[in-house]
PDB file of C-alpha atoms in Angstrom:
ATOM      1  CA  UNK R   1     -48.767  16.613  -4.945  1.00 40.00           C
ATOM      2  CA  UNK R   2     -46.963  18.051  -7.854  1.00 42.00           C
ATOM      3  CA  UNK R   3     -43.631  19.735  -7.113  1.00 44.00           C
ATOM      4  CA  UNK R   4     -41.995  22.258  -9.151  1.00 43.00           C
ATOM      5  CA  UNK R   5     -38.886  23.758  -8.297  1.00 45.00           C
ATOM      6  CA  UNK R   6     -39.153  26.569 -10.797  1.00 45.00           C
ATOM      7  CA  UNK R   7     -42.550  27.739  -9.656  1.00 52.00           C
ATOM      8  CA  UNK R   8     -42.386  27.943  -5.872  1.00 66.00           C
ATOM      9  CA  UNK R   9     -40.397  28.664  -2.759  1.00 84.00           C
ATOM     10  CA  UNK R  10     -38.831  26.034  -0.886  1.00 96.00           C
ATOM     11  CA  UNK R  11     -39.597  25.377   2.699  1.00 98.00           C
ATOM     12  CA  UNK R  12     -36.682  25.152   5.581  1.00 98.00           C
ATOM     13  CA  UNK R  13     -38.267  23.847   8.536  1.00 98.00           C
ATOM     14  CA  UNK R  14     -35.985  25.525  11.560  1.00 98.00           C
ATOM     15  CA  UNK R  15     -35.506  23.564  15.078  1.00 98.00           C
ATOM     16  CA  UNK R  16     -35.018  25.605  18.203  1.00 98.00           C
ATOM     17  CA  UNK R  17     -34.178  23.372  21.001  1.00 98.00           C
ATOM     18  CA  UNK R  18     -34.859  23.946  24.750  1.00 97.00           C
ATOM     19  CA  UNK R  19     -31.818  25.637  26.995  1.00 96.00           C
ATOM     20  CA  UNK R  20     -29.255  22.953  28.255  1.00 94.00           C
ATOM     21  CA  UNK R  21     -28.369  20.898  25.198  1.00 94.00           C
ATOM     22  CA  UNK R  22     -25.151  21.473  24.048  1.00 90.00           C
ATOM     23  CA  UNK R  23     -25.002  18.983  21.541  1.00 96.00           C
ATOM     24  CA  UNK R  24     -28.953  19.495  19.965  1.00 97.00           C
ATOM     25  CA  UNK R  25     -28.806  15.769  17.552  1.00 97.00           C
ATOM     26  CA  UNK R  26     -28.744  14.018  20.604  1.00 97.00           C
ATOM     27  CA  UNK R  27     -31.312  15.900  22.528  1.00 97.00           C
ATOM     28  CA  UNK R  28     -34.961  14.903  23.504  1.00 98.00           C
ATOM     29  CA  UNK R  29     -36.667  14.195  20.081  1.00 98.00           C
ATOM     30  CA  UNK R  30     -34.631  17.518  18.125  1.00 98.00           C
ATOM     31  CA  UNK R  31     -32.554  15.048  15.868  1.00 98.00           C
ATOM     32  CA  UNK R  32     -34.889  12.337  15.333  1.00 98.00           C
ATOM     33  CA  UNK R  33     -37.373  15.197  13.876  1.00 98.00           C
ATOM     34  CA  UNK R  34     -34.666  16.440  11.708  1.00 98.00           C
ATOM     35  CA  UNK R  35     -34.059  12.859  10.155  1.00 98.00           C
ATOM     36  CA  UNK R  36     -37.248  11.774   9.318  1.00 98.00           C
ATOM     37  CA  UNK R  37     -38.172  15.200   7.376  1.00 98.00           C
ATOM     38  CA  UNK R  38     -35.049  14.820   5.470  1.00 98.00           C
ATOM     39  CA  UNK R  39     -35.819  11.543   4.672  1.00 98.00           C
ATOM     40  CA  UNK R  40     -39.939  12.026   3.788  1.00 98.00           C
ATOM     41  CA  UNK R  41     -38.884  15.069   1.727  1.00 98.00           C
ATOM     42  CA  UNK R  42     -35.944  13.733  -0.086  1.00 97.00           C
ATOM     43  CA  UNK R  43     -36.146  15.457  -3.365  1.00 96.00           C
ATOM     44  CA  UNK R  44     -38.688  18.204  -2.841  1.00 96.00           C
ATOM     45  CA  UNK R  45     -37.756  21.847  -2.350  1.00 97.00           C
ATOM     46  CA  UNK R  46     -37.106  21.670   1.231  1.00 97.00           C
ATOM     47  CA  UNK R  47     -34.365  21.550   3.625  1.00 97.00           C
ATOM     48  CA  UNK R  48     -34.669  21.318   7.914  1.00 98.00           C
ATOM     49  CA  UNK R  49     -31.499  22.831   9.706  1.00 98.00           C
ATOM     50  CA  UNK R  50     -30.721  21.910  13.334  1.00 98.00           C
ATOM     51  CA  UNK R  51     -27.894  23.260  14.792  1.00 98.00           C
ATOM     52  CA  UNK R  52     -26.157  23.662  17.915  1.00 98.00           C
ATOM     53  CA  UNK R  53     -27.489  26.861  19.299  1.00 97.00           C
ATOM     54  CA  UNK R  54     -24.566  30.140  21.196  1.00 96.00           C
ATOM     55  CA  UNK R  55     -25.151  30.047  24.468  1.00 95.00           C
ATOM     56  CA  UNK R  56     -26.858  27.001  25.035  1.00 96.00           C
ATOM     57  CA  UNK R  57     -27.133  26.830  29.033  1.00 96.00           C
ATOM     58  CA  UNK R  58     -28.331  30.218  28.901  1.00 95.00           C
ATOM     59  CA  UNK R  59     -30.387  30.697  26.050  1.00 96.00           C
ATOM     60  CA  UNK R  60     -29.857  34.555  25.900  1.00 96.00           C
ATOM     61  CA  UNK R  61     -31.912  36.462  23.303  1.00 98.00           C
ATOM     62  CA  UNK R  62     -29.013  38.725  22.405  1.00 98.00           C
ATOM     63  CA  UNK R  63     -27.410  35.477  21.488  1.00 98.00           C
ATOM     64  CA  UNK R  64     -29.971  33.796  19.841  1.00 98.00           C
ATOM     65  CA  UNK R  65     -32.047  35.949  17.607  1.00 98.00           C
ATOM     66  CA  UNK R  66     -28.929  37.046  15.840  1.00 98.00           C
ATOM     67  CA  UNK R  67     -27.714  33.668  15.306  1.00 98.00           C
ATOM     68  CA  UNK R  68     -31.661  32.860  14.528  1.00 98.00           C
ATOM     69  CA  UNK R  69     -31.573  35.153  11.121  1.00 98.00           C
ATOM     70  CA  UNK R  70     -28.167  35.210  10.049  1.00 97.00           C
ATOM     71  CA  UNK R  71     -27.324  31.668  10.656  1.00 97.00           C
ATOM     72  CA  UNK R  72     -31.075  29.595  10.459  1.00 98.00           C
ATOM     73  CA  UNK R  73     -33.804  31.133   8.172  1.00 98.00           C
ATOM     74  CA  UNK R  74     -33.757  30.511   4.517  1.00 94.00           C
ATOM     75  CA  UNK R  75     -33.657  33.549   2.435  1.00 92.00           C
ATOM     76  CA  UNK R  76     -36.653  33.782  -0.006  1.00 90.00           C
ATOM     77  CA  UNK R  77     -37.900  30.735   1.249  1.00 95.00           C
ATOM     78  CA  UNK R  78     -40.897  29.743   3.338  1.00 97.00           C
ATOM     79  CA  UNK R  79     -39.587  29.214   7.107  1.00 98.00           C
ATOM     80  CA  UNK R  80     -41.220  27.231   9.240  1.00 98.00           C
ATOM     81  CA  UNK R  81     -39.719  27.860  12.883  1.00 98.00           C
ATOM     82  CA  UNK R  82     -40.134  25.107  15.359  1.00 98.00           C
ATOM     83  CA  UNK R  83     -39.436  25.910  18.793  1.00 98.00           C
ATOM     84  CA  UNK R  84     -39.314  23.740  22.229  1.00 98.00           C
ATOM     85  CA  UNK R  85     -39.598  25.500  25.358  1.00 97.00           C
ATOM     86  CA  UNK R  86     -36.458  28.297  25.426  1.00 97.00           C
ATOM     87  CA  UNK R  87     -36.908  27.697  22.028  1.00 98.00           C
ATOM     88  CA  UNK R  88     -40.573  28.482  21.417  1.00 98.00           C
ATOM     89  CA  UNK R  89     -39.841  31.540  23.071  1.00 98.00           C
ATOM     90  CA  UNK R  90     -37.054  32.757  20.886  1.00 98.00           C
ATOM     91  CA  UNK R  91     -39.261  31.828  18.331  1.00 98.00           C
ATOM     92  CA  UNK R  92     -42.311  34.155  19.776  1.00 98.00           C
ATOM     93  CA  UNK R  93     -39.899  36.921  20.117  1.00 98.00           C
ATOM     94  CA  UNK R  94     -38.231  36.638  16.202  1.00 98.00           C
ATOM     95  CA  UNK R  95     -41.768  37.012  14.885  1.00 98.00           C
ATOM     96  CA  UNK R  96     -42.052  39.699  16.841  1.00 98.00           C
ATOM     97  CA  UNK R  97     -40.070  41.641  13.941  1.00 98.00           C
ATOM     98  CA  UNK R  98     -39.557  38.911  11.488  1.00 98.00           C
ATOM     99  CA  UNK R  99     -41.695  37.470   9.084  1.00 98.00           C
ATOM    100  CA  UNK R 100     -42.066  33.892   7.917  1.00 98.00           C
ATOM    101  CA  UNK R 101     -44.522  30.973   6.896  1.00 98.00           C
ATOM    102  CA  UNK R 102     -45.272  29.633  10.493  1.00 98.00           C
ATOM    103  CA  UNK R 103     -44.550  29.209  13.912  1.00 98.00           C
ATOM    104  CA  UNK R 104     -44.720  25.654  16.102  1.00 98.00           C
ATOM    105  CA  UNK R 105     -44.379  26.065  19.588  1.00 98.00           C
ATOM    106  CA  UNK R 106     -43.786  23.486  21.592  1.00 98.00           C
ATOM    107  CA  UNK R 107     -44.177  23.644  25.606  1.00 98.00           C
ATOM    108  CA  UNK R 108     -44.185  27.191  25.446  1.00 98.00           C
ATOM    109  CA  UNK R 109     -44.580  30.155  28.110  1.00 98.00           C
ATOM    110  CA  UNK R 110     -44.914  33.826  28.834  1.00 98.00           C
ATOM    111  CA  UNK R 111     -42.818  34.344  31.660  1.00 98.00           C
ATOM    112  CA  UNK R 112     -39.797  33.461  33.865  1.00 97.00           C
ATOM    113  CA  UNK R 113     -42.052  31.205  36.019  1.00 95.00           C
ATOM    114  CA  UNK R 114     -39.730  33.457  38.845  1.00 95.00           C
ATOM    115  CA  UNK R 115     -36.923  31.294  38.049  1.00 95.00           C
ATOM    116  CA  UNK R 116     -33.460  33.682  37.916  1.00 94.00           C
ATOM    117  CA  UNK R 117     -31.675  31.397  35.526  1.00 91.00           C
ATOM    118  CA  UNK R 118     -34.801  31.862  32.993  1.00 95.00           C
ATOM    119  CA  UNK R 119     -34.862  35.691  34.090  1.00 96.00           C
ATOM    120  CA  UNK R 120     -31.022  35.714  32.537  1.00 97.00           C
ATOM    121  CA  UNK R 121     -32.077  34.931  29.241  1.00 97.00           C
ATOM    122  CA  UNK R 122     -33.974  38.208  28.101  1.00 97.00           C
ATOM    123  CA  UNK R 123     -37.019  36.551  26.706  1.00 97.00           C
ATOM    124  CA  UNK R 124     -39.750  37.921  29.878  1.00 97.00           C
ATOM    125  CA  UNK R 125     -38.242  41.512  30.792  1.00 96.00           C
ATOM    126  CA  UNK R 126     -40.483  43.146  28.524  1.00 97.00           C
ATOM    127  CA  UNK R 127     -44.314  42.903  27.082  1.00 98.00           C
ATOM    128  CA  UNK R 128     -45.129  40.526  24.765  1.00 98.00           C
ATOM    129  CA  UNK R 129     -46.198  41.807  21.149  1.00 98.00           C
ATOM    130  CA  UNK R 130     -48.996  39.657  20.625  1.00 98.00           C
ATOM    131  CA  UNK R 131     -50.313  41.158  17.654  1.00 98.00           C
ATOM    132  CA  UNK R 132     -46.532  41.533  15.602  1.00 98.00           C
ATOM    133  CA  UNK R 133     -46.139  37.848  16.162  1.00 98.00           C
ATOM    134  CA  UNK R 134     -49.545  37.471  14.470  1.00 98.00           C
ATOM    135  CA  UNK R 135     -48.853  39.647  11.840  1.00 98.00           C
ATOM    136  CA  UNK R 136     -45.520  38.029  10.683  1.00 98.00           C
ATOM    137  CA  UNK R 137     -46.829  34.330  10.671  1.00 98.00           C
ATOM    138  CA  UNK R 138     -49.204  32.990   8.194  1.00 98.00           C
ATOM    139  CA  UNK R 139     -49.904  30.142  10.910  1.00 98.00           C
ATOM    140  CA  UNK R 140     -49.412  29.163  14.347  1.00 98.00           C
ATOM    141  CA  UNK R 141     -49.534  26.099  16.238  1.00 98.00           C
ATOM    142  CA  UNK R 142     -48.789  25.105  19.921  1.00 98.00           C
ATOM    143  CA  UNK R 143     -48.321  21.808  21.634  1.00 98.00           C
ATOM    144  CA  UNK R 144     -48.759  21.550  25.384  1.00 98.00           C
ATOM    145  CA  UNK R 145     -49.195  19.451  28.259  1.00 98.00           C
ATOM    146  CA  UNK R 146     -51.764  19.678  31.376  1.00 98.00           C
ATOM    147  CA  UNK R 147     -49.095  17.628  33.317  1.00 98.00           C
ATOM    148  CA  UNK R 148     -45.645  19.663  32.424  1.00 97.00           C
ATOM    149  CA  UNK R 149     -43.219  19.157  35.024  1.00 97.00           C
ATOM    150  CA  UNK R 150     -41.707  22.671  34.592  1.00 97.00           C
ATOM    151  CA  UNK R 151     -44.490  25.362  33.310  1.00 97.00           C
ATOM    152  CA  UNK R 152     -47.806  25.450  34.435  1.00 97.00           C
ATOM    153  CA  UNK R 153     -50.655  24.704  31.857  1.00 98.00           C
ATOM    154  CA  UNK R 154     -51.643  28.157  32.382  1.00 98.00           C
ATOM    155  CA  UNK R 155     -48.877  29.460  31.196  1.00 98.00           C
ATOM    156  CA  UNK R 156     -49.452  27.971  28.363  1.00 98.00           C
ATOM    157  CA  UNK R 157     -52.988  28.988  28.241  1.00 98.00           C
ATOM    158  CA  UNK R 158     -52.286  32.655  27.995  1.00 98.00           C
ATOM    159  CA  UNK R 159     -49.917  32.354  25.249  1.00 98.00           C
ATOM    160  CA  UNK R 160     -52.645  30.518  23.356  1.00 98.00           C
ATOM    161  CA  UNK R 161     -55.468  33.125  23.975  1.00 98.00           C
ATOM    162  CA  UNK R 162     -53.476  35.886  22.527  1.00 98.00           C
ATOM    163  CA  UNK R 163     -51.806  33.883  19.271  1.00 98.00           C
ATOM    164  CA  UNK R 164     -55.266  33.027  18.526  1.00 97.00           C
ATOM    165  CA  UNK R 165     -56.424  31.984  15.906  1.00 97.00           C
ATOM    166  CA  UNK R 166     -53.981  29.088  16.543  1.00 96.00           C
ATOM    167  CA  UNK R 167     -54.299  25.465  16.229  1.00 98.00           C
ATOM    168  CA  UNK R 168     -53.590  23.984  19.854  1.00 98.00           C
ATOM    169  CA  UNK R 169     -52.548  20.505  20.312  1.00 98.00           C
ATOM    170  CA  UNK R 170     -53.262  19.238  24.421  1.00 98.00           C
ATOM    171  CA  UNK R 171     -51.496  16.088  25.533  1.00 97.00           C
ATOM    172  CA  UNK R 172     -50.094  14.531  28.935  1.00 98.00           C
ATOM    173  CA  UNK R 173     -46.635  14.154  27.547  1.00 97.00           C
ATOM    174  CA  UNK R 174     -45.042  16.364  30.679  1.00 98.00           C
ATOM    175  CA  UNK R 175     -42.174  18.514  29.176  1.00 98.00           C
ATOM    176  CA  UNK R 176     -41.745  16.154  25.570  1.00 98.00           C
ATOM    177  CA  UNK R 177     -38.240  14.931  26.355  1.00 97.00           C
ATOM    178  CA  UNK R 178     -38.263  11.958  24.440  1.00 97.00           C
ATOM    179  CA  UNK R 179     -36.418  10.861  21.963  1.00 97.00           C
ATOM    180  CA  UNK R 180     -39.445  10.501  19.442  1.00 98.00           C
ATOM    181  CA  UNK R 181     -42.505  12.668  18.725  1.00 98.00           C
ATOM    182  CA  UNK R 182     -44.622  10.927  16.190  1.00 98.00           C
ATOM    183  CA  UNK R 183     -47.373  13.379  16.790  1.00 98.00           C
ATOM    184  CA  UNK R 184     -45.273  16.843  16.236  1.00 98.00           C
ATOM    185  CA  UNK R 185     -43.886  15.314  12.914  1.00 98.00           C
ATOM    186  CA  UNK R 186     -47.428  14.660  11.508  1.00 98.00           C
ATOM    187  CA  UNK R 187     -48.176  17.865  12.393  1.00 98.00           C
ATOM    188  CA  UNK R 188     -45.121  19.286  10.909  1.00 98.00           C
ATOM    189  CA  UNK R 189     -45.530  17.284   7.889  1.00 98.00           C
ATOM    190  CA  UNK R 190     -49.409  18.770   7.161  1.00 98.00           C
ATOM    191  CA  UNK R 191     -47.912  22.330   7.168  1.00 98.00           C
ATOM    192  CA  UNK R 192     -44.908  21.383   5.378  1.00 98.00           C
ATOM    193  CA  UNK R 193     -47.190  19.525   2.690  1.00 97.00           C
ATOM    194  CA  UNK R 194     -49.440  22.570   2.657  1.00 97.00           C
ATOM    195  CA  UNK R 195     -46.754  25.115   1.321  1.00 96.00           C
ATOM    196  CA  UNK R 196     -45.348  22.861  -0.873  1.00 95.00           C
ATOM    197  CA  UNK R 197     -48.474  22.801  -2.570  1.00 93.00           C
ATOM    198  CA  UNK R 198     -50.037  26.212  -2.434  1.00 85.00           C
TER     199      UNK R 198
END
Protein backbone atom coordinates (compact mmCIF):
# COMPACT_ATOMS: atom_id res chain seq x y z
CA UNK A 1 0.00 0.00 0.00
CA UNK A 2 0.71 3.61 -0.48
CA UNK A 3 0.54 5.79 2.64
CA UNK A 4 -0.03 9.38 2.73
CA UNK A 5 -0.19 11.27 5.74
CA UNK A 6 -1.67 14.35 4.14
CA UNK A 7 -4.55 12.55 2.51
CA UNK A 8 -6.05 10.32 5.19
CA UNK A 9 -6.91 9.73 8.80
CA UNK A 10 -4.77 7.82 10.96
CA UNK A 11 -5.90 4.75 12.72
CA UNK A 12 -5.49 4.25 16.78
CA UNK A 13 -6.23 0.79 17.46
CA UNK A 14 -7.71 0.97 21.33
CA UNK A 15 -7.20 -2.18 23.84
CA UNK A 16 -9.81 -2.77 26.49
CA UNK A 17 -8.65 -5.42 28.76
CA UNK A 18 -10.82 -7.86 30.83
CA UNK A 19 -11.68 -6.79 34.73
CA UNK A 20 -8.82 -7.83 37.20
CA UNK A 21 -5.61 -6.58 35.61
CA UNK A 22 -4.22 -3.88 37.27
CA UNK A 23 -1.20 -3.61 35.46
CA UNK A 24 -2.79 -4.31 31.55
CA UNK A 25 1.21 -4.81 29.68
CA UNK A 26 1.53 -7.74 31.59
CA UNK A 27 -1.86 -9.21 31.17
CA UNK A 28 -3.03 -12.27 29.04
CA UNK A 29 -1.94 -11.34 25.42
CA UNK A 30 -3.02 -7.14 25.94
CA UNK A 31 0.76 -6.04 25.72
CA UNK A 32 2.13 -8.44 23.37
CA UNK A 33 -0.77 -7.13 20.85
CA UNK A 34 0.23 -3.65 21.51
CA UNK A 35 3.99 -4.38 20.57
CA UNK A 36 3.77 -6.09 17.56
CA UNK A 37 1.29 -3.35 15.91
CA UNK A 38 3.70 -0.75 16.90
CA UNK A 39 6.32 -2.50 15.48
CA UNK A 40 4.42 -3.75 11.90
CA UNK A 41 3.18 -0.15 11.60
CA UNK A 42 6.25 1.75 12.42
CA UNK A 43 5.97 4.75 10.25
CA UNK A 44 2.40 4.68 8.99
CA UNK A 45 -0.33 6.92 10.36
CA UNK A 46 -1.23 4.85 13.22
CA UNK A 47 -0.80 4.63 16.83
CA UNK A 48 -2.34 1.58 19.45
CA UNK A 49 -2.83 2.91 23.13
CA UNK A 50 -3.08 0.44 26.04
CA UNK A 51 -3.46 1.71 29.23
CA UNK A 52 -4.18 0.81 32.64
CA UNK A 53 -7.89 1.07 32.90
CA UNK A 54 -9.97 3.21 36.64
CA UNK A 55 -11.37 0.75 38.39
CA UNK A 56 -9.86 -2.22 37.21
CA UNK A 57 -11.32 -5.03 39.67
CA UNK A 58 -14.57 -3.63 39.02
CA UNK A 59 -14.81 -2.56 35.65
CA UNK A 60 -17.67 0.01 36.32
CA UNK A 61 -19.17 1.72 33.25
CA UNK A 62 -19.39 5.07 35.01
CA UNK A 63 -15.69 4.62 35.26
CA UNK A 64 -14.85 3.42 32.10
CA UNK A 65 -16.70 5.03 29.29
CA UNK A 66 -15.55 8.38 30.51
CA UNK A 67 -12.06 7.41 30.72
CA UNK A 68 -12.87 5.44 27.21
CA UNK A 69 -13.43 8.99 25.22
CA UNK A 70 -11.56 11.45 27.02
CA UNK A 71 -8.53 9.47 27.70
CA UNK A 72 -8.43 6.50 24.61
CA UNK A 73 -10.05 7.46 21.21
CA UNK A 74 -8.17 9.48 18.74
CA UNK A 75 -9.83 12.61 17.72
CA UNK A 76 -10.44 12.79 13.90
CA UNK A 77 -8.98 9.61 13.53
CA UNK A 78 -10.28 6.17 12.62
CA UNK A 79 -10.66 4.11 16.05
CA UNK A 80 -10.57 0.77 16.08
CA UNK A 81 -11.76 -0.45 19.69
CA UNK A 82 -10.62 -3.83 20.77
CA UNK A 83 -12.24 -5.23 23.66
CA UNK A 84 -11.69 -8.62 25.84
CA UNK A 85 -14.42 -9.77 27.89
CA UNK A 86 -15.33 -6.62 30.52
CA UNK A 87 -13.78 -5.00 27.86
CA UNK A 88 -15.82 -6.03 24.83
CA UNK A 89 -18.60 -4.98 26.77
CA UNK A 90 -17.54 -1.45 27.48
CA UNK A 91 -16.82 -1.46 24.06
CA UNK A 92 -20.61 -2.62 23.00
CA UNK A 93 -21.91 -0.03 25.28
CA UNK A 94 -19.49 3.18 23.86
CA UNK A 95 -20.88 2.44 20.41
CA UNK A 96 -23.92 2.57 21.77
CA UNK A 97 -23.55 6.56 21.48
CA UNK A 98 -20.18 6.84 19.95
CA UNK A 99 -19.06 6.48 16.63
CA UNK A 100 -15.88 4.99 15.22
CA UNK A 101 -14.21 2.74 12.45
CA UNK A 102 -14.79 -0.73 14.17
CA UNK A 103 -15.39 -2.80 16.95
CA UNK A 104 -13.38 -6.33 17.94
CA UNK A 105 -14.86 -8.17 20.56
CA UNK A 106 -13.24 -10.63 22.09
CA UNK A 107 -15.03 -13.32 24.50
CA UNK A 108 -17.87 -11.20 24.74
CA UNK A 109 -21.45 -11.42 26.51
CA UNK A 110 -24.86 -9.96 27.11
CA UNK A 111 -25.40 -10.42 30.59
CA UNK A 112 -24.15 -10.81 34.21
CA UNK A 113 -24.12 -14.63 33.77
CA UNK A 114 -25.97 -13.98 37.59
CA UNK A 115 -22.66 -13.28 38.92
CA UNK A 116 -23.02 -10.06 41.61
CA UNK A 117 -19.48 -8.92 41.11
CA UNK A 118 -20.30 -8.62 37.15
CA UNK A 119 -23.86 -7.17 38.22
CA UNK A 120 -21.59 -4.20 40.01
CA UNK A 121 -20.20 -3.06 36.95
CA UNK A 122 -23.29 -1.42 35.11
CA UNK A 123 -22.78 -3.02 31.77
CA UNK A 124 -26.29 -5.67 32.01
CA UNK A 125 -28.88 -3.44 34.08
CA UNK A 126 -30.37 -2.19 31.08
CA UNK A 127 -31.34 -3.35 27.26
CA UNK A 128 -28.90 -3.63 24.88
CA UNK A 129 -29.08 -1.11 21.80
CA UNK A 130 -28.38 -3.43 19.18
CA UNK A 131 -29.08 -1.33 16.37
CA UNK A 132 -26.95 2.13 17.82
CA UNK A 133 -23.98 -0.13 18.12
CA UNK A 134 -24.56 -0.99 14.44
CA UNK A 135 -25.05 2.30 13.41
CA UNK A 136 -21.81 3.82 14.93
CA UNK A 137 -19.38 1.05 13.60
CA UNK A 138 -18.42 0.67 10.06
CA UNK A 139 -17.42 -3.06 11.08
CA UNK A 140 -17.68 -5.59 13.65
CA UNK A 141 -15.94 -8.62 14.53
CA UNK A 142 -16.16 -11.18 17.44
CA UNK A 143 -13.90 -13.92 18.61
CA UNK A 144 -15.28 -16.71 20.77
CA UNK A 145 -14.83 -19.98 22.17
CA UNK A 146 -17.32 -23.17 22.38
CA UNK A 147 -15.18 -24.23 25.45
CA UNK A 148 -14.97 -20.74 27.59
CA UNK A 149 -14.45 -21.46 31.07
CA UNK A 150 -16.48 -18.41 32.24
CA UNK A 151 -19.43 -17.46 29.59
CA UNK A 152 -21.40 -19.83 27.91
CA UNK A 153 -21.10 -20.04 24.01
CA UNK A 154 -24.55 -18.91 23.97
CA UNK A 155 -23.94 -16.00 25.34
CA UNK A 156 -21.93 -15.31 22.88
CA UNK A 157 -24.28 -16.45 20.29
CA UNK A 158 -26.87 -13.85 21.00
CA UNK A 159 -24.55 -11.04 20.88
CA UNK A 160 -23.57 -12.26 17.43
CA UNK A 161 -27.18 -12.61 16.01
CA UNK A 162 -28.00 -9.08 16.78
CA UNK A 163 -24.42 -7.28 15.64
CA UNK A 164 -24.98 -9.05 12.51
CA UNK A 165 -23.67 -8.55 9.80
CA UNK A 166 -20.46 -9.37 11.75
CA UNK A 167 -17.54 -11.40 10.95
CA UNK A 168 -17.36 -14.22 13.75
CA UNK A 169 -14.23 -15.97 14.49
CA UNK A 170 -15.04 -19.70 16.59
CA UNK A 171 -12.10 -21.32 18.32
CA UNK A 172 -11.47 -23.68 21.48
CA UNK A 173 -9.11 -21.24 23.06
CA UNK A 174 -11.37 -21.19 26.55
CA UNK A 175 -11.29 -17.53 27.87
CA UNK A 176 -7.83 -16.34 25.54
CA UNK A 177 -5.57 -15.76 28.53
CA UNK A 178 -2.44 -16.24 26.94
CA UNK A 179 0.19 -14.33 26.54
CA UNK A 180 0.07 -14.45 22.59
CA UNK A 181 -2.79 -14.31 20.06
CA UNK A 182 -1.37 -14.75 16.64
CA UNK A 183 -4.81 -15.13 15.25
CA UNK A 184 -6.50 -11.73 16.77
CA UNK A 185 -3.40 -9.76 15.42
CA UNK A 186 -3.92 -11.03 11.80
CA UNK A 187 -7.19 -10.15 12.16
CA UNK A 188 -6.44 -6.83 13.55
CA UNK A 189 -3.87 -6.24 11.04
CA UNK A 190 -6.54 -6.89 7.83
CA UNK A 191 -8.78 -4.10 9.29
CA UNK A 192 -6.00 -1.96 10.21
CA UNK A 193 -4.51 -2.45 6.55
CA UNK A 194 -7.98 -1.84 5.17
CA UNK A 195 -8.36 1.84 6.50
CA UNK A 196 -5.08 2.69 5.85
CA UNK A 197 -5.79 2.15 2.41
CA UNK A 198 -9.32 3.22 1.68
Amino acid sequence: FLYSVDNMKSVRVVILPGNGCANVRDANWYGWLSDELEVHYKGKPFSVVLRNMPDPFVARESNWLPFIRKELLGDNEKNIVVGHSSGAEAGMRLCEGTAIEGLVLVSACHTDLGMPSEAKAGYYNRPWEWESIKNNTNFRVQLGSTNDCFIPFHEMEHVRDNLSPIEFHQFEKSHFMFGEFPELLEIVKDKIDACLSS
